[in-house]
mmCIF file of C-alpha atoms and ligand atoms in Angstrom:
data_model
loop_
_atom_site.group_PDB
_atom_site.id
_atom_site.type_symbol
_atom_site.label_atom_id
_atom_site.label_comp_id
_atom_site.label_asym_id
_atom_site.label_seq_id
_atom_site.Cartn_x
_atom_site.Cartn_y
_atom_site.Cartn_z
ATOM 1 C CA MET A 476 21.314 -56.369 -32.526
ATOM 2 C CA THR A 477 20.514 -52.862 -32.703
ATOM 3 C CA SER A 478 17.077 -51.631 -30.936
ATOM 4 C CA ALA A 479 15.409 -48.445 -31.613
ATOM 5 C CA PHE A 480 13.638 -46.589 -28.745
ATOM 6 C CA SER A 481 11.556 -43.469 -28.513
ATOM 7 C CA PHE A 482 9.439 -41.777 -26.014
ATOM 8 C CA PRO A 483 9.000 -38.213 -27.454
ATOM 9 C CA THR A 484 5.181 -37.314 -26.470
ATOM 10 C CA ALA A 485 4.700 -34.327 -24.134
ATOM 11 C CA ILE A 486 2.253 -35.221 -21.374
ATOM 12 C CA LEU A 487 0.315 -32.959 -19.041
ATOM 13 C CA PHE A 488 -1.132 -34.844 -15.861
ATOM 14 C CA GLY A 489 -3.335 -33.999 -13.105
ATOM 15 C CA PRO A 490 -6.905 -33.120 -12.160
ATOM 16 C CA GLY A 491 -7.748 -29.795 -13.821
ATOM 17 C CA SER A 492 -4.943 -29.976 -16.375
ATOM 18 C CA SER A 493 -7.113 -29.376 -19.238
ATOM 19 C CA SER A 494 -7.386 -25.975 -18.131
ATOM 20 C CA ALA A 495 -3.936 -25.364 -19.468
ATOM 21 C CA LEU A 496 -5.394 -25.923 -23.061
ATOM 22 C CA PRO A 497 -5.856 -22.322 -24.224
ATOM 23 C CA GLY A 498 -2.121 -21.614 -23.335
ATOM 24 C CA LYS A 499 -1.011 -24.721 -24.974
ATOM 25 C CA LEU A 500 -2.914 -24.016 -28.195
ATOM 26 C CA ARG A 501 -1.246 -20.522 -28.340
ATOM 27 C CA GLU A 502 2.403 -22.261 -27.829
ATOM 28 C CA LEU A 503 1.586 -24.488 -30.500
ATOM 29 C CA CYS A 504 0.360 -21.450 -32.928
ATOM 30 C CA VAL A 505 -3.370 -22.951 -33.167
ATOM 31 C CA GLY A 506 -5.946 -20.217 -33.262
ATOM 32 C CA ARG A 507 -8.985 -22.373 -34.755
ATOM 33 C CA PRO A 508 -8.905 -26.024 -33.495
ATOM 34 C CA LEU A 509 -11.274 -28.635 -34.476
ATOM 35 C CA VAL A 510 -12.546 -30.519 -31.669
ATOM 36 C CA VAL A 511 -13.071 -34.357 -32.608
ATOM 37 C CA THR A 512 -15.291 -36.263 -30.627
ATOM 38 C CA ASP A 513 -18.201 -38.963 -30.904
ATOM 39 C CA PRO A 514 -22.072 -38.441 -30.624
ATOM 40 C CA GLY A 515 -22.224 -39.955 -27.086
ATOM 41 C CA LEU A 516 -19.780 -37.115 -25.871
ATOM 42 C CA ALA A 517 -21.018 -34.343 -27.740
ATOM 43 C CA GLU A 518 -23.351 -32.958 -25.017
ATOM 44 C CA SER A 519 -21.098 -34.373 -22.205
ATOM 45 C CA ALA A 520 -19.225 -32.702 -19.367
ATOM 46 C CA PRO A 521 -15.753 -33.107 -20.790
ATOM 47 C CA ILE A 522 -16.807 -31.390 -24.170
ATOM 48 C CA LYS A 523 -18.646 -28.619 -22.530
ATOM 49 C CA ALA A 524 -15.546 -28.097 -20.275
ATOM 50 C CA ILE A 525 -13.412 -27.875 -23.188
ATOM 51 C CA ALA A 526 -15.653 -25.793 -25.180
ATOM 52 C CA GLY A 527 -15.851 -23.371 -22.305
ATOM 53 C CA LEU A 528 -12.111 -23.119 -22.408
ATOM 54 C CA LEU A 529 -11.948 -22.382 -26.001
ATOM 55 C CA GLN A 530 -15.104 -19.984 -25.858
ATOM 56 C CA SER A 531 -15.771 -18.534 -29.435
ATOM 57 C CA GLU A 532 -12.887 -20.679 -30.906
ATOM 58 C CA ALA A 533 -14.695 -24.077 -30.389
ATOM 59 C CA HIS A 534 -15.622 -25.917 -33.522
ATOM 60 C CA VAL A 535 -16.802 -29.156 -32.709
ATOM 61 C CA PHE A 536 -17.160 -32.336 -34.997
ATOM 62 C CA SER A 537 -19.048 -35.078 -33.029
ATOM 63 C CA GLY A 538 -19.731 -37.677 -35.769
ATOM 64 C CA VAL A 539 -17.175 -40.117 -34.946
ATOM 65 C CA THR A 540 -18.687 -43.729 -34.827
ATOM 66 C CA ALA A 541 -17.649 -46.520 -32.316
ATOM 67 C CA ASN A 542 -15.608 -48.405 -35.137
ATOM 68 C CA PRO A 543 -14.450 -45.571 -37.403
ATOM 69 C CA THR A 544 -14.667 -45.780 -41.115
ATOM 70 C CA GLU A 545 -13.199 -43.966 -43.845
ATOM 71 C CA ALA A 546 -16.487 -41.790 -44.168
ATOM 72 C CA ASP A 547 -15.958 -40.752 -40.556
ATOM 73 C CA VAL A 548 -12.463 -39.429 -41.555
ATOM 74 C CA GLU A 549 -13.638 -37.598 -44.638
ATOM 75 C CA ALA A 550 -16.559 -35.991 -42.782
ATOM 76 C CA ALA A 551 -14.036 -34.663 -40.147
ATOM 77 C CA ALA A 552 -11.721 -33.443 -42.686
ATOM 78 C CA GLU A 553 -14.584 -31.550 -44.439
ATOM 79 C CA ALA A 554 -15.587 -30.164 -41.196
ATOM 80 C CA TYR A 555 -11.826 -28.989 -40.592
ATOM 81 C CA VAL A 556 -11.816 -27.223 -44.207
ATOM 82 C CA ALA A 557 -15.213 -25.650 -43.727
ATOM 83 C CA MET A 558 -14.469 -24.067 -40.453
ATOM 84 C CA ASN A 559 -10.972 -23.106 -41.726
ATOM 85 C CA CYS A 560 -9.222 -24.911 -38.777
ATOM 86 C CA ASP A 561 -5.588 -24.844 -38.129
ATOM 87 C CA GLY A 562 -5.156 -27.816 -35.653
ATOM 88 C CA VAL A 563 -6.885 -30.634 -33.989
ATOM 89 C CA ILE A 564 -8.217 -31.499 -30.384
ATOM 90 C CA ALA A 565 -9.365 -35.223 -30.058
ATOM 91 C CA VAL A 566 -11.601 -35.639 -26.941
ATOM 92 C CA GLY A 567 -12.956 -39.256 -26.337
ATOM 93 C CA GLY A 568 -11.933 -42.880 -26.326
ATOM 94 C CA GLY A 569 -9.828 -44.699 -28.963
ATOM 95 C CA SER A 570 -12.163 -44.091 -31.857
ATOM 96 C CA ALA A 571 -12.288 -40.219 -31.517
ATOM 97 C CA LEU A 572 -8.551 -40.213 -31.056
ATOM 98 C CA ASP A 573 -7.776 -42.195 -33.977
ATOM 99 C CA VAL A 574 -10.003 -39.991 -36.340
ATOM 100 C CA GLY A 575 -8.526 -36.963 -35.014
ATOM 101 C CA LYS A 576 -4.934 -38.444 -35.544
ATOM 102 C CA VAL A 577 -5.609 -39.652 -39.114
ATOM 103 C CA LEU A 578 -7.957 -36.884 -40.648
ATOM 104 C CA ARG A 579 -4.722 -34.547 -40.773
ATOM 105 C CA LEU A 580 -3.427 -36.871 -43.501
ATOM 106 C CA ARG A 581 -6.436 -35.696 -45.724
ATOM 107 C CA ILE A 582 -5.573 -32.122 -44.808
ATOM 108 C CA LYS A 583 -1.892 -32.530 -45.695
ATOM 109 C CA ARG A 584 -2.797 -34.226 -49.149
ATOM 110 C CA PRO A 585 -6.295 -33.870 -49.967
ATOM 111 C CA GLU A 586 -5.717 -35.436 -53.370
ATOM 112 C CA LYS A 587 -4.997 -38.588 -51.722
ATOM 113 C CA ARG A 588 -7.641 -40.964 -50.446
ATOM 114 C CA LEU A 589 -7.114 -42.779 -47.150
ATOM 115 C CA ALA A 590 -6.740 -46.066 -49.147
ATOM 116 C CA GLU A 591 -3.870 -44.682 -51.143
ATOM 117 C CA PHE A 592 -1.830 -43.933 -47.751
ATOM 118 C CA GLN A 593 1.768 -44.550 -48.425
ATOM 119 C CA PRO A 594 3.951 -44.798 -45.303
ATOM 120 C CA ASP A 595 7.121 -43.956 -46.995
ATOM 121 C CA PHE A 596 5.901 -40.452 -47.887
ATOM 122 C CA GLY A 597 7.290 -37.542 -46.014
ATOM 123 C CA TRP A 598 3.972 -36.746 -43.914
ATOM 124 C CA ALA A 599 5.708 -34.437 -41.153
ATOM 125 C CA PRO A 600 4.716 -31.858 -40.398
ATOM 126 C CA LEU A 601 1.051 -32.608 -40.071
ATOM 127 C CA PRO A 602 -1.242 -29.929 -38.385
ATOM 128 C CA ARG A 603 -0.979 -29.751 -34.665
ATOM 129 C CA PHE A 604 -2.611 -32.552 -32.763
ATOM 130 C CA ILE A 605 -3.699 -32.467 -29.012
ATOM 131 C CA ALA A 606 -5.217 -35.819 -27.492
ATOM 132 C CA ILE A 607 -7.318 -35.769 -24.541
ATOM 133 C CA PRO A 608 -8.505 -39.348 -23.598
ATOM 134 C CA THR A 609 -11.733 -39.555 -21.421
ATOM 135 C CA THR A 610 -11.304 -43.400 -21.132
ATOM 136 C CA ALA A 611 -8.343 -44.960 -19.719
ATOM 137 C CA GLY A 612 -7.648 -47.861 -21.616
ATOM 138 C CA THR A 613 -6.460 -47.939 -25.387
ATOM 139 C CA GLY A 614 -3.313 -45.846 -24.839
ATOM 140 C CA SER A 615 -3.970 -44.256 -28.532
ATOM 141 C CA GLU A 616 -3.206 -40.968 -27.205
ATOM 142 C CA VAL A 617 0.621 -42.027 -27.158
ATOM 143 C CA GLY A 618 0.156 -44.180 -30.354
ATOM 144 C CA ARG A 619 1.381 -43.467 -33.870
ATOM 145 C CA SER A 620 -1.387 -45.192 -35.610
ATOM 146 C CA GLY A 621 -5.274 -45.069 -36.013
ATOM 147 C CA VAL A 622 -7.342 -48.014 -36.805
ATOM 148 C CA ILE A 623 -9.978 -47.160 -39.495
ATOM 149 C CA ILE A 624 -12.298 -49.374 -41.554
ATOM 150 C CA LEU A 625 -11.274 -48.922 -45.218
ATOM 151 C CA ASN A 626 -13.463 -50.960 -47.779
ATOM 152 C CA GLY A 627 -14.986 -53.033 -45.061
ATOM 153 C CA ARG A 628 -11.761 -54.041 -43.520
ATOM 154 C CA LYS A 629 -9.868 -52.750 -40.334
ATOM 155 C CA ARG A 630 -6.769 -50.869 -41.550
ATOM 156 C CA VAL A 631 -3.927 -49.791 -39.326
ATOM 157 C CA ILE A 632 -2.716 -46.408 -40.613
ATOM 158 C CA PHE A 633 0.782 -46.144 -39.062
ATOM 159 C CA HIS A 634 3.280 -43.312 -39.190
ATOM 160 C CA PRO A 635 5.563 -41.646 -36.703
ATOM 161 C CA ALA A 636 4.171 -38.207 -37.964
ATOM 162 C CA LEU A 637 0.591 -39.068 -36.604
ATOM 163 C CA LEU A 638 2.159 -38.829 -32.929
ATOM 164 C CA ALA A 639 0.405 -36.075 -30.670
ATOM 165 C CA ASP A 640 2.094 -32.899 -30.187
ATOM 166 C CA LEU A 641 0.492 -32.973 -26.457
ATOM 167 C CA VAL A 642 -1.399 -35.379 -24.457
ATOM 168 C CA ILE A 643 -3.668 -33.978 -21.525
ATOM 169 C CA LEU A 644 -4.585 -36.587 -18.998
ATOM 170 C CA ASP A 645 -7.191 -34.886 -16.597
ATOM 171 C CA PRO A 646 -9.015 -37.425 -14.278
ATOM 172 C CA GLU A 647 -11.632 -34.950 -13.908
ATOM 173 C CA LEU A 648 -12.711 -35.402 -17.510
ATOM 174 C CA THR A 649 -13.242 -39.265 -16.898
ATOM 175 C CA VAL A 650 -15.506 -39.193 -13.755
ATOM 176 C CA GLY A 651 -18.599 -39.639 -15.803
ATOM 177 C CA LEU A 652 -17.454 -42.983 -17.219
ATOM 178 C CA PRO A 653 -19.714 -45.738 -16.177
ATOM 179 C CA ALA A 654 -18.442 -48.523 -13.824
ATOM 180 C CA THR A 655 -18.833 -51.190 -16.658
ATOM 181 C CA LEU A 656 -16.675 -49.308 -19.109
ATOM 182 C CA THR A 657 -14.266 -48.154 -16.499
ATOM 183 C CA ALA A 658 -13.617 -51.930 -15.863
ATOM 184 C CA ALA A 659 -13.664 -53.004 -19.478
ATOM 185 C CA THR A 660 -11.153 -50.347 -20.737
ATOM 186 C CA GLY A 661 -9.016 -50.813 -17.393
ATOM 187 C CA ALA A 662 -8.769 -54.382 -18.425
ATOM 188 C CA ASP A 663 -7.481 -53.416 -21.747
ATOM 189 C CA ALA A 664 -4.910 -51.428 -20.063
ATOM 190 C CA LEU A 665 -4.008 -54.162 -17.851
ATOM 191 C CA THR A 666 -3.536 -56.586 -20.698
ATOM 192 C CA HIS A 667 -1.416 -54.045 -22.826
ATOM 193 C CA CYS A 668 1.010 -54.020 -19.650
ATOM 194 C CA ILE A 669 1.098 -57.606 -18.995
ATOM 195 C CA GLU A 670 1.497 -58.849 -22.648
ATOM 196 C CA SER A 671 4.062 -56.205 -23.437
ATOM 197 C CA ALA A 672 5.955 -56.845 -20.044
ATOM 198 C CA THR A 673 6.242 -60.605 -20.787
ATOM 199 C CA SER A 674 6.736 -60.509 -24.776
ATOM 200 C CA PRO A 675 10.262 -61.700 -25.628
ATOM 201 C CA VAL A 676 10.909 -58.678 -27.698
ATOM 202 C CA PHE A 677 13.829 -56.606 -26.312
ATOM 203 C CA HIS A 678 12.823 -53.302 -25.134
ATOM 204 C CA PRO A 679 13.728 -52.713 -21.531
ATOM 205 C CA MET A 680 12.528 -49.306 -21.297
ATOM 206 C CA CYS A 681 8.969 -50.520 -22.318
ATOM 207 C CA ASP A 682 9.274 -53.295 -19.599
ATOM 208 C CA ALA A 683 9.954 -50.808 -16.878
ATOM 209 C CA ILE A 684 6.893 -48.788 -18.096
ATOM 210 C CA ALA A 685 4.466 -51.670 -18.191
ATOM 211 C CA LEU A 686 5.513 -52.902 -14.848
ATOM 212 C CA GLU A 687 4.717 -49.563 -13.169
ATOM 213 C CA GLY A 688 1.675 -49.552 -15.114
ATOM 214 C CA ILE A 689 0.677 -52.905 -13.625
ATOM 215 C CA ARG A 690 1.477 -51.630 -10.145
ATOM 216 C CA PHE A 691 -0.969 -48.514 -10.713
ATOM 217 C CA ILE A 692 -3.763 -50.708 -12.088
ATOM 218 C CA HIS A 693 -3.464 -53.322 -9.282
ATOM 219 C CA GLN A 694 -3.718 -50.401 -6.734
ATOM 220 C CA SER A 695 -6.408 -48.471 -8.450
ATOM 221 C CA LEU A 696 -8.542 -50.243 -10.844
ATOM 222 C CA ARG A 697 -11.020 -51.729 -8.198
ATOM 223 C CA ILE A 698 -11.254 -48.139 -6.521
ATOM 224 C CA ALA A 699 -11.959 -46.359 -10.018
ATOM 225 C CA VAL A 700 -14.804 -49.138 -10.670
ATOM 226 C CA ALA A 701 -16.388 -49.012 -7.272
ATOM 227 C CA ASN A 702 -16.185 -45.172 -6.876
ATOM 228 C CA GLY A 703 -15.955 -43.413 -10.210
ATOM 229 C CA SER A 704 -15.444 -39.813 -8.519
ATOM 230 C CA GLU A 705 -12.155 -41.029 -6.858
ATOM 231 C CA LEU A 706 -9.779 -38.719 -8.641
ATOM 232 C CA GLU A 707 -6.399 -40.386 -7.530
ATOM 233 C CA ALA A 708 -7.804 -43.683 -8.774
ATOM 234 C CA ARG A 709 -8.913 -42.088 -12.050
ATOM 235 C CA GLY A 710 -5.430 -40.354 -12.459
ATOM 236 C CA HIS A 711 -3.638 -43.729 -11.951
ATOM 237 C CA MET A 712 -5.649 -45.288 -14.344
ATOM 238 C CA LEU A 713 -5.185 -42.622 -17.076
ATOM 239 C CA LEU A 714 -1.507 -42.765 -16.436
ATOM 240 C CA ALA A 715 -1.443 -46.698 -16.566
ATOM 241 C CA ALA A 716 -3.400 -46.522 -19.912
ATOM 242 C CA THR A 717 -0.916 -44.157 -21.376
ATOM 243 C CA MET A 718 2.051 -46.361 -19.996
ATOM 244 C CA GLY A 719 0.233 -49.487 -21.553
ATOM 245 C CA GLY A 720 0.020 -47.554 -24.926
ATOM 246 C CA ILE A 721 3.746 -46.635 -24.732
ATOM 247 C CA ALA A 722 4.808 -50.068 -23.500
ATOM 248 C CA PHE A 723 3.067 -51.859 -26.453
ATOM 249 C CA GLN A 724 5.415 -50.149 -28.934
ATOM 250 C CA LYS A 725 7.246 -53.365 -27.799
ATOM 251 C CA ASP A 726 4.361 -55.569 -29.090
ATOM 252 C CA LEU A 727 1.516 -57.573 -27.719
ATOM 253 C CA GLY A 728 0.559 -61.301 -27.478
ATOM 254 C CA ALA A 729 -1.930 -64.032 -27.880
ATOM 255 C CA VAL A 730 -4.659 -62.210 -25.495
ATOM 256 C CA HIS A 731 -4.859 -59.691 -28.285
ATOM 257 C CA SER A 732 -5.187 -62.204 -30.968
ATOM 258 C CA LEU A 733 -7.846 -64.066 -29.433
ATOM 259 C CA ALA A 734 -9.674 -60.649 -28.467
ATOM 260 C CA HIS A 735 -9.865 -59.185 -31.881
ATOM 261 C CA PRO A 736 -12.004 -61.754 -33.698
ATOM 262 C CA LEU A 737 -14.370 -61.630 -30.493
ATOM 263 C CA SER A 738 -15.068 -58.024 -31.449
ATOM 264 C CA THR A 739 -15.449 -58.351 -35.039
ATOM 265 C CA ILE A 740 -17.486 -61.870 -35.173
ATOM 266 C CA CYS A 741 -19.298 -61.719 -31.613
ATOM 267 C CA GLY A 742 -19.376 -57.823 -31.014
ATOM 268 C CA MET A 743 -17.774 -57.929 -27.636
ATOM 269 C CA HIS A 744 -16.268 -54.838 -26.211
ATOM 270 C CA HIS A 745 -12.360 -55.000 -26.740
ATOM 271 C CA GLY A 746 -11.500 -54.599 -23.177
ATOM 272 C CA THR A 747 -14.115 -57.306 -22.138
ATOM 273 C CA ALA A 748 -12.569 -59.692 -24.754
ATOM 274 C CA ASN A 749 -9.136 -59.194 -23.397
ATOM 275 C CA ALA A 750 -10.351 -59.839 -19.768
ATOM 276 C CA MET A 751 -12.097 -63.050 -20.887
ATOM 277 C CA CYS A 752 -8.944 -64.527 -22.580
ATOM 278 C CA LEU A 753 -6.106 -63.163 -20.139
ATOM 279 C CA PRO A 754 -6.251 -65.913 -17.313
ATOM 280 C CA ALA A 755 -6.233 -68.691 -19.767
ATOM 281 C CA VAL A 756 -3.235 -67.331 -21.848
ATOM 282 C CA MET A 757 -1.371 -66.432 -18.637
ATOM 283 C CA ALA A 758 -1.562 -69.911 -17.588
ATOM 284 C CA PHE A 759 -0.683 -71.320 -21.040
ATOM 285 C CA ASN A 760 2.280 -69.118 -21.080
ATOM 286 C CA ALA A 761 3.455 -69.942 -17.477
ATOM 287 C CA GLU A 762 3.385 -73.550 -18.107
ATOM 288 C CA ARG A 763 5.818 -73.165 -21.120
ATOM 289 C CA LYS A 764 7.927 -70.624 -19.393
ATOM 290 C CA PRO A 765 8.072 -70.989 -15.678
ATOM 291 C CA GLY A 766 8.594 -67.910 -13.674
ATOM 292 C CA LEU A 767 7.475 -65.764 -16.477
ATOM 293 C CA PHE A 768 5.312 -63.599 -14.172
ATOM 294 C CA GLN A 769 7.410 -63.147 -11.237
ATOM 295 C CA ARG A 770 8.109 -59.352 -12.129
ATOM 296 C CA VAL A 771 4.581 -59.020 -12.640
ATOM 297 C CA GLY A 772 3.808 -60.274 -8.934
ATOM 298 C CA GLU A 773 6.674 -58.106 -7.632
ATOM 299 C CA ALA A 774 4.971 -54.842 -9.554
ATOM 300 C CA MET A 775 1.680 -56.084 -7.647
ATOM 301 C CA GLY A 776 3.587 -56.201 -4.386
ATOM 302 C CA LEU A 777 2.959 -59.902 -3.779
ATOM 303 C CA ASN A 778 5.333 -61.693 -1.248
ATOM 304 C CA ASP A 779 7.370 -64.205 -3.009
ATOM 305 C CA PRO A 780 5.025 -64.403 -6.285
ATOM 306 C CA THR A 781 4.728 -67.471 -8.249
ATOM 307 C CA ASP A 782 3.047 -67.636 -11.491
ATOM 308 C CA ASP A 783 0.141 -69.256 -9.977
ATOM 309 C CA SER A 784 -0.101 -66.673 -7.161
ATOM 310 C CA VAL A 785 -0.073 -63.947 -9.901
ATOM 311 C CA ILE A 786 -2.697 -65.553 -12.214
ATOM 312 C CA GLN A 787 -4.835 -65.902 -9.130
ATOM 313 C CA THR A 788 -4.525 -62.332 -8.302
ATOM 314 C CA ILE A 789 -5.412 -61.219 -11.718
ATOM 315 C CA GLN A 790 -8.366 -63.488 -11.757
ATOM 316 C CA THR A 791 -9.728 -61.954 -8.500
ATOM 317 C CA LEU A 792 -9.221 -58.470 -9.723
ATOM 318 C CA LEU A 793 -10.940 -59.349 -13.005
ATOM 319 C CA ARG A 794 -13.789 -60.848 -10.929
ATOM 320 C CA GLU A 795 -14.168 -57.969 -8.556
ATOM 321 C CA ILE A 796 -14.642 -55.733 -11.242
ATOM 322 C CA GLY A 797 -17.338 -57.551 -12.946
ATOM 323 C CA LEU A 798 -15.148 -59.608 -15.616
ATOM 324 C CA ALA A 799 -15.217 -62.931 -14.468
ATOM 325 C CA PRO A 800 -14.050 -65.248 -17.388
ATOM 326 C CA GLY A 801 -16.858 -67.195 -19.281
ATOM 327 C CA LEU A 802 -17.296 -66.562 -23.075
ATOM 328 C CA ALA A 803 -20.314 -68.725 -23.171
ATOM 329 C CA ALA A 804 -22.002 -66.489 -20.534
ATOM 330 C CA ARG A 805 -21.501 -63.669 -22.882
ATOM 331 C CA GLY A 806 -23.019 -65.411 -25.823
ATOM 332 C CA VAL A 807 -20.271 -67.108 -27.534
ATOM 333 C CA LYS A 808 -21.174 -70.404 -28.994
ATOM 334 C CA ALA A 809 -18.866 -73.597 -29.271
ATOM 335 C CA LEU A 810 -19.708 -73.740 -32.978
ATOM 336 C CA GLN A 811 -18.176 -70.312 -33.571
ATOM 337 C CA LEU A 812 -14.725 -71.411 -31.966
ATOM 338 C CA GLU A 813 -13.267 -72.708 -35.424
ATOM 339 C CA ARG A 814 -14.004 -69.526 -37.045
ATOM 340 C CA LEU A 815 -12.721 -67.263 -34.369
ATOM 341 C CA ALA A 816 -9.645 -69.560 -34.015
ATOM 342 C CA ASP A 817 -8.822 -68.852 -37.825
ATOM 343 C CA GLN A 818 -9.213 -65.241 -37.526
ATOM 344 C CA ALA A 819 -7.077 -65.175 -34.257
ATOM 345 C CA TRP A 820 -4.298 -67.210 -36.039
ATOM 346 C CA GLU A 821 -4.452 -64.498 -38.869
ATOM 347 C CA ASP A 822 -3.916 -61.752 -36.234
ATOM 348 C CA ASP A 823 -0.247 -60.766 -35.928
ATOM 349 C CA CYS A 824 -0.270 -60.036 -32.104
ATOM 350 C CA HIS A 825 0.371 -63.628 -31.136
ATOM 351 C CA ARG A 826 3.776 -63.755 -33.041
ATOM 352 C CA THR A 827 5.030 -61.714 -30.087
ATOM 353 C CA ASN A 828 3.554 -63.764 -27.480
ATOM 354 C CA ALA A 829 5.799 -64.826 -24.416
ATOM 355 C CA VAL A 830 5.881 -68.412 -25.881
ATOM 356 C CA PRO A 831 5.016 -69.554 -29.515
ATOM 357 C CA VAL A 832 1.605 -70.313 -30.169
ATOM 358 C CA THR A 833 -0.161 -72.515 -33.080
ATOM 359 C CA ARG A 834 -3.626 -72.248 -34.561
ATOM 360 C CA ASP A 835 -4.863 -75.197 -32.469
ATOM 361 C CA ASP A 836 -3.430 -73.649 -29.257
ATOM 362 C CA LEU A 837 -5.638 -70.705 -30.011
ATOM 363 C CA TYR A 838 -8.735 -72.881 -30.353
ATOM 364 C CA HIS A 839 -7.777 -74.413 -27.148
ATOM 365 C CA LEU A 840 -7.261 -71.275 -25.359
ATOM 366 C CA TYR A 841 -10.840 -70.169 -26.504
ATOM 367 C CA GLU A 842 -12.128 -73.500 -25.088
ATOM 368 C CA LEU A 843 -10.482 -72.917 -21.711
ATOM 369 C CA ALA A 844 -11.933 -69.242 -21.698
ATOM 370 C CA MET A 845 -15.480 -70.586 -22.336
HETATM 371 FE FE1 LIG B 1485 -5.848 -53.473 -26.531
#
C-alpha cells in the first residue's frame, strides 16, 4: 500500500517573530498585501502591530464573519482588487485564515464563482499568502482547505495550492485572547492531536507530530488559561495547534462528527463541543481497543499509563480549564439528540475513528455526554 506524506509549509515561531514580516514580504515579492481579519480584531493589538510593521502598505479588510460565507469571500476579493493588492496576510482565528486562503481563487479566476470551484483545475500559483493565527486551535494556518458557507451549506474548499507560503506563530499576538477562548480553542487542538494519533489510518509522521502536540498541551494549556500573558505556554499552545493541524491530514474521528452538529444545531463553540464529547468517545474507543491510549499517556508523562488513567487525566485537564462535560448544562435538550445523531452520522470524520461506530453508537455517545 502506498501512503503520501507532505509537510511543506515554512513556519516562523517565537515571541516577536511577526517583526520579520516586512522582510518576508520582500522575499516573496509582495508590495501591497491585503490584511484579512474579522471586525472583532480590527482595532486589536495584533492588527495594530501588523499595520505598524507594514506602515503605508497596510490595506485592511476586516469583514470576515464567524462562520464565513461566499459574500465574505466576495467582499474580500473586491477589496483586494480595489486596493490593487498583490498578496494576502490573514490575521485571526480559523475564519479569517480560511477567507484569506480562499479569496485567492477568485483573484486567479474572477469569472468563476466559488460554487463552480473545480479541484482538478491547475490553480497554482495563487497570490502569495501569509497566515498569522491569533488563536491556538484550528490549525487552519497549515491546512489546504477553507470552510465557507455556499448556498446555505458549509462547504470544504480543498486544494493543495491553498497552502500558505509562510506561517508566523508569534505568541505575543495571542496574549489578549480571553481565558474561555484559550480553553475552547486549546480543547480543539487537543482533540485534533488525540483523534489523529489514535486513528487507524497509516501515517507515522502525523502520529509523531500529534503525540508531541499532546505533550505541549498537557504541559501548557492550564497555564495559558490561568495566565494569558505567560508567553512560553502561549507559544507551546500555538505550536500544538499547528501540529494538530498537520496531524489531522491523517484524519479525525467520532469526536469531530459529534461536535459539528453541536455547532450547527445548538450554536456551540467548536472547541467547547469537542471538549464535551472527547472523554465519552475516548472511553468508547478504549473499551473496544484496549491499550489504545498508552502512547497518549506516555506523551503526557504518565507512569505506566492505562486507558483509564489517560482518560482521567484528560477529564481533569478539561475540568480545570472550565470545560467539564455536560451537554445539558450547556443547553442541549434530550429531544435534540435524534437530529444531532442523524447529522453526526452524515459527517465523514467518524469513518476514520479509532474503532468503527454506528449511528446508534453516536446517539448513545451524545447521551453519555449529556
Ligand atoms: Fe476541530
